[in-house]
C-alpha positions as a printed NumPy array, in Angstrom:
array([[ 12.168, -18.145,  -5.043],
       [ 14.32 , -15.886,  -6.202],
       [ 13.739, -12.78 ,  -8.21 ],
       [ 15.67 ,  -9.601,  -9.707],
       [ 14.665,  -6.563,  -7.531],
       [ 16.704,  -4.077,  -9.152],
       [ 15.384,  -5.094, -12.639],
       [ 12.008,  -4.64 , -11.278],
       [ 12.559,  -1.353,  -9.972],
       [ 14.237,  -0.752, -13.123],
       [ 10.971,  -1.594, -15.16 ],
       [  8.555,   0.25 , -12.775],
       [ 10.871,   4.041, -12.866],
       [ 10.858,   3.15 , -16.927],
       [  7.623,   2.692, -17.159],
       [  6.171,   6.03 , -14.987],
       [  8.769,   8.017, -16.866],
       [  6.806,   6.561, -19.977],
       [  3.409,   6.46 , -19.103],
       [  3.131,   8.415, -15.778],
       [  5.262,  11.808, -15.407],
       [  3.95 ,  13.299, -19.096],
       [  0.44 ,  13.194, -18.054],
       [  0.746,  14.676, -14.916],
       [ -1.383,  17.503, -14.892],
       [ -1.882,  17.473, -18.551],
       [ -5.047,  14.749, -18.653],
       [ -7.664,  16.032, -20.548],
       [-11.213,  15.874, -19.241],
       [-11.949,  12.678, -21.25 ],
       [ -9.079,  10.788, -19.748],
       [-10.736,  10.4  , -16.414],
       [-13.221,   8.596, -15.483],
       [-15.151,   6.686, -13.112],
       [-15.027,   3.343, -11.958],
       [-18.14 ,   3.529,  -9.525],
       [-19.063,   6.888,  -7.848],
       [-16.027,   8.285,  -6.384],
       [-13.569,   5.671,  -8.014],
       [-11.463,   7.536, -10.397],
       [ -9.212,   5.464, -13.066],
       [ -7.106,   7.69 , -15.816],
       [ -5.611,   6.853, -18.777],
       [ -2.18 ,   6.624, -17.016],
       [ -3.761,   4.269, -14.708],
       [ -4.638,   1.873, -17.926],
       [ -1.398,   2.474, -19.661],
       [  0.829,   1.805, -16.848],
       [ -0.279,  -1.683, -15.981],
       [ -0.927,  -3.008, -19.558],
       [  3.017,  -1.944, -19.76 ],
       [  3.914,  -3.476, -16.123],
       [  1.861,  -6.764, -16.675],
       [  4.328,  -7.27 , -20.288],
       [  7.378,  -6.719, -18.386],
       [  6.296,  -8.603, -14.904],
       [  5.276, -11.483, -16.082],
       [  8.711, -11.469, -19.134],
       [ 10.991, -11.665, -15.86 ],
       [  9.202, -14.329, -14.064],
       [  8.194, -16.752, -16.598],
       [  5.047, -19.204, -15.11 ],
       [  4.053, -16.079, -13.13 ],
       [  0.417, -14.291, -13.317],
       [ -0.185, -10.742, -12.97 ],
       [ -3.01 ,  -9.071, -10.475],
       [ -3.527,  -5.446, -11.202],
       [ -6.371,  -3.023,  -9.798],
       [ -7.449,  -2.023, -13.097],
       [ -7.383,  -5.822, -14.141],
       [ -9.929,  -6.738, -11.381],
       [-12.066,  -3.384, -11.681],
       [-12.807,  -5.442, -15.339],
       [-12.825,  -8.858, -14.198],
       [-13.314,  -9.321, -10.44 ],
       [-12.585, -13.756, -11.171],
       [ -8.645, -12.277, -11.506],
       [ -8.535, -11.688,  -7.595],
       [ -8.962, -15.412,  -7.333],
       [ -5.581, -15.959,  -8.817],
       [ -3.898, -14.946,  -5.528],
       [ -5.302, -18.194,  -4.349],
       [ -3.314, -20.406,  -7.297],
       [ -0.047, -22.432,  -7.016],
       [  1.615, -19.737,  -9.476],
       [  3.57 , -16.994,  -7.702],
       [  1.833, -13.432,  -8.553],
       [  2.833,  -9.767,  -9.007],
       [ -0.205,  -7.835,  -7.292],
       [  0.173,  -3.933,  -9.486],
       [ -1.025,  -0.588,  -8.458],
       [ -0.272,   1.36 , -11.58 ],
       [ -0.952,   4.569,  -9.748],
       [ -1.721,   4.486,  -6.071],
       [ -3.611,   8.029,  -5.288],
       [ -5.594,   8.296,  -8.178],
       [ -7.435,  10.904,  -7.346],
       [ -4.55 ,  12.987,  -6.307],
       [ -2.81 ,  12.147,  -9.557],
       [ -5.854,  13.448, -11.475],
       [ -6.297,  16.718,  -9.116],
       [ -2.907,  17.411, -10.018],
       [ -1.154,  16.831,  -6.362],
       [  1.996,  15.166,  -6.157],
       [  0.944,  12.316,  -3.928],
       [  0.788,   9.209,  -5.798],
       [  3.045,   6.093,  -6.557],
       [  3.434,   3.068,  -8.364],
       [  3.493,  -0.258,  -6.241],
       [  4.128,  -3.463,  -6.888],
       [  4.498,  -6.892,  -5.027],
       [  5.501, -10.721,  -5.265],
       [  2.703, -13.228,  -3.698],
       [  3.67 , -16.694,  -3.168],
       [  2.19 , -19.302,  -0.729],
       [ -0.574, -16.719,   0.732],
       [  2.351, -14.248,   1.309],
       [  4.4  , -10.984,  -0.028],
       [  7.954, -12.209,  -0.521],
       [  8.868,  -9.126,  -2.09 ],
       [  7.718,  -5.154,  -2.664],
       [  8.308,  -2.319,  -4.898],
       [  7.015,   1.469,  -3.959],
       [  8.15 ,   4.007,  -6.428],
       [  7.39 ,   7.774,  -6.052],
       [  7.661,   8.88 , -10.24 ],
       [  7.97 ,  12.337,  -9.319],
       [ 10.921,  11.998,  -6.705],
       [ 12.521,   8.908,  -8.137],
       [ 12.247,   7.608,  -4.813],
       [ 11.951,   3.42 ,  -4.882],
       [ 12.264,   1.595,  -1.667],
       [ 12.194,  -2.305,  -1.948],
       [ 11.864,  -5.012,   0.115],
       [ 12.604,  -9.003,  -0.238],
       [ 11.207, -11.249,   2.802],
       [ 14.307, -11.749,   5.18 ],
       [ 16.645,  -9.6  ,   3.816],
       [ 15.671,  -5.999,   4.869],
       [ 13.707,  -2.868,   3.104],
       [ 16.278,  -0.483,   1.161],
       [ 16.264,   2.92 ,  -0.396],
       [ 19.703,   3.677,  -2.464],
       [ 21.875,   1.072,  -0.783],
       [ 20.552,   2.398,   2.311],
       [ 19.056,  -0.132,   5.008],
       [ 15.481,   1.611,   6.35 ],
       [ 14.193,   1.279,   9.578],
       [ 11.208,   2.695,  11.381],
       [ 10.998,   5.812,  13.724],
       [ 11.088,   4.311,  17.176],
       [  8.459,   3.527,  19.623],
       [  6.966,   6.412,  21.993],
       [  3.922,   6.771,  24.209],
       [  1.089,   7.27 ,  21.817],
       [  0.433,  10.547,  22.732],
       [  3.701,  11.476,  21.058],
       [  2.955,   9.131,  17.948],
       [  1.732,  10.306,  14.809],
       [  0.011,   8.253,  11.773],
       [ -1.865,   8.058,   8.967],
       [ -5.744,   6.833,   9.562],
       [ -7.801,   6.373,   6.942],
       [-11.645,   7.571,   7.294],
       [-13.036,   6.865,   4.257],
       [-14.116,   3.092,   4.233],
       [-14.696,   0.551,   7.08 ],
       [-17.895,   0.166,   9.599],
       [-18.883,   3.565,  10.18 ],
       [-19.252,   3.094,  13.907],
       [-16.002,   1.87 ,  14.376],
       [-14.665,   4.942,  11.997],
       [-16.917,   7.266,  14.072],
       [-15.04 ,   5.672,  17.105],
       [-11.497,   6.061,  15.94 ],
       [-12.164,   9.609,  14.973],
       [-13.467,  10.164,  18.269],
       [-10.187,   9.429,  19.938],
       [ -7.733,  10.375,  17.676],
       [ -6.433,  13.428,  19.725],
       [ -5.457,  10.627,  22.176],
       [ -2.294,  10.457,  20.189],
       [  0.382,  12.711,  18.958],
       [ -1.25 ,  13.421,  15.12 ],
       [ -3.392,  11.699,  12.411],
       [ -3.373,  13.433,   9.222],
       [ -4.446,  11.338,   5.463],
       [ -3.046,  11.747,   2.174],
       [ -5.483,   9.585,   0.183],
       [ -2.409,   7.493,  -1.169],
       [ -1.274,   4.43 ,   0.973],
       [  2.021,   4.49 ,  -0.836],
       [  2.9  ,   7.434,   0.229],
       [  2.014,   6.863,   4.064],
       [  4.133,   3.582,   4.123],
       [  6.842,   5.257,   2.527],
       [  6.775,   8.107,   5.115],
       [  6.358,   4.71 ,   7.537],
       [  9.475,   2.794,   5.989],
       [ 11.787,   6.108,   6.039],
       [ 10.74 ,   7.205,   9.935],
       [  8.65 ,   9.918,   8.741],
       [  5.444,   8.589,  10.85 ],
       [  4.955,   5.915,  13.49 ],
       [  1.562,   4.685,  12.507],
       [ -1.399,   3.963,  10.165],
       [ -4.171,   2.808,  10.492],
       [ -7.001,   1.172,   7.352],
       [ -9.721,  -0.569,   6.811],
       [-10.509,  -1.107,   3.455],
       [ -7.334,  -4.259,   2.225],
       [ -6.862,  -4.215,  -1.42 ],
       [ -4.151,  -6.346,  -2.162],
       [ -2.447,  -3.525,  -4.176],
       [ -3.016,  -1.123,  -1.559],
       [ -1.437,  -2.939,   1.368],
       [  0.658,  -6.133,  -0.003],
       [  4.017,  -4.23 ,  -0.62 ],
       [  3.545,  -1.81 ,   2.04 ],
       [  2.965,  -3.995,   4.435],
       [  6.015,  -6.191,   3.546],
       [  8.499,  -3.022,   3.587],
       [  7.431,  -1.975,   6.977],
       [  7.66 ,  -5.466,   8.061],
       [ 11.125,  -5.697,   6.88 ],
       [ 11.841,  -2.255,   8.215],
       [ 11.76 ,  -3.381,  11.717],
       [  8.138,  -2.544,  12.205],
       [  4.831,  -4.571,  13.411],
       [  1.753,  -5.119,  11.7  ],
       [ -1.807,  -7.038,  12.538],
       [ -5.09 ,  -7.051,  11.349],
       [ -7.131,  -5.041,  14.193],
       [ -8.805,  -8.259,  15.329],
       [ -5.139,  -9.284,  16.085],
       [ -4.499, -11.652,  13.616],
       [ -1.893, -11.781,  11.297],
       [ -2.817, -10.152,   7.377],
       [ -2.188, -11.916,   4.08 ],
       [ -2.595, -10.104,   0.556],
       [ -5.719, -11.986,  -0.091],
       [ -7.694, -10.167,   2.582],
       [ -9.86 ,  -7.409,   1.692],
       [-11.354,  -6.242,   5.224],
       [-10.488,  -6.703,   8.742],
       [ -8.323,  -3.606,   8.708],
       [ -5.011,  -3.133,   9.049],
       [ -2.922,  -1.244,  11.911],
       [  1.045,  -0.83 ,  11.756],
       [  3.265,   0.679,  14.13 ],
       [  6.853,   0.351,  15.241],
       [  6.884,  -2.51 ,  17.432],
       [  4.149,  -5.342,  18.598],
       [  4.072,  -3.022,  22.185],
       [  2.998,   0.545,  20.035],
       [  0.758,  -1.467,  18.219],
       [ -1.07 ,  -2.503,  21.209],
       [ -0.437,   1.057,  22.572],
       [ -2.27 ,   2.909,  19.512],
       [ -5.064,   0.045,  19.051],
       [ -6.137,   0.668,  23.001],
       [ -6.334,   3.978,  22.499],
       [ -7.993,   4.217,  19.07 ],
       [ -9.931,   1.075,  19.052],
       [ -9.731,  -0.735,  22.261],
       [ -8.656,  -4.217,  22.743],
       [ -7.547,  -6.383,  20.381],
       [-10.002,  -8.736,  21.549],
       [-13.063,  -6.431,  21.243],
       [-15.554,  -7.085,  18.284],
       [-15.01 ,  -4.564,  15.396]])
């Protein structure tokens, strides 16, 4: 299957220019709300996919759309990862709650799921203009520019993103408990923005727990295509339609065994 990436790209910089960059740090108080406790959606949240799922699903005609806000309505759309029909999985605004506090630390993402896999990825930063893509096989790019990860070093040299938040508590308790083992950790409560400082050698590592497919699908893919390794921490291999498990990458299948040992243990413990 073939698709368009720069239209796609296209559509997702038109779109945040539209619905995205005039709201920033203008929302009124009654454009936020909450989800659940702690689960922020804005009206630029809303606005954004309603305009992505139109212009998605126009340039891939048989195609069905999976977007965050979509699910947060209707949690039966997940399931449509699971049919025949290949499917765009949308984060209008990745970093929410940043994009609400005012911080500029958010980003649109988008990916292509077909056969229980990514085949392509999308992360655009609306503020920079930055968009890095990725198609399965053929490489992760940023203006013409072929990415690849910041090279392997002993862990204690390493530094990554680890996210705190979600995931077993004794197991987070655990990994928090070891993290000055390596080089840095630091969190910037948008996953977009960690794989793209990932895909452009910015940081060696992260580290979640929570798997959203619109958290993880296209970032995963990018780094994958940037040279770098990726696993579930039980080892196995991740697919957009998990939602736990966790997720460690790192620059190559050795630094991923590297940073789980010393922030987990071994990839055959129980977590």
């Amino acid at each position: 299957m073939k698709i368009d990436v720069t239209r796609v790209a296209d559509a997702m910089r038109e779109v945040a220019a539209e619905e995205i960059v005039p709201r920033f740090r203008t929302l009124a108080a009654d454009d936020i709300r909450e989800k659940k406790p702690g689960d922020l959606v804005t009206v630029a949240d809303e606005a954004t996919e309603r305009a992505l799922e139109r212009r998605l699903a126009g340039l891939l005609p048989g195609s069905v759309v999976v977007g965050e806000e979509a699910v947060a309505r209707d949690a039966a759309i997940l399931g449509r990862l699971g049919e025949a029909a290949p499917a765009w999985i949308v984060d209008p605004v990745d970093g929410t709650a940043n994009f609400a506090a005012g911080l500029p630390l958010f980003a649109v993402m988008v990916s292509l799921a077909y056969g229980g896999r990514a085949i392509a990825a999308w992360i655009h930063d609306p503020l920079t203009g930055v968009t890095v893509t990725a198609e399965r096989g053929e490489g992760a790019w940023l203006d013409g520019r072929r990415l690849t990860v910041a090279p392997a070093h002993d862990p204690a040299s390493m530094s990554g993103a680890v996210s705190f938040r979600y995931g077993k508590r004794p197991l987070v308790r655990k990994i928090a408990g070891r993290t000055e083992r390596v080089g840095s950790v630091f969190q910037l409560r948008c996953a977009g923005q960690e794989y793209l400082a990932l895909a452009r050698a910015q940081s060696h590592f992260s580290l979640y727990h929570r798997l959203m497919p619109w958290d993880h699908a296209a970032g995963q893919l990018i780094h994958g295509e940037a040279g770098g390794y990726s696993a579930r921490l039980d080892g196995s291999d991740y697919r957009p339609s998990h939602v736990d498990g966790g997720l460690l990458l790192a620059p190559d299948r050795d630094a991923w065994e590297a940073i789980h040992r010393v922030l987990v243990g071994r990839p055959d413990e129980r977590v």
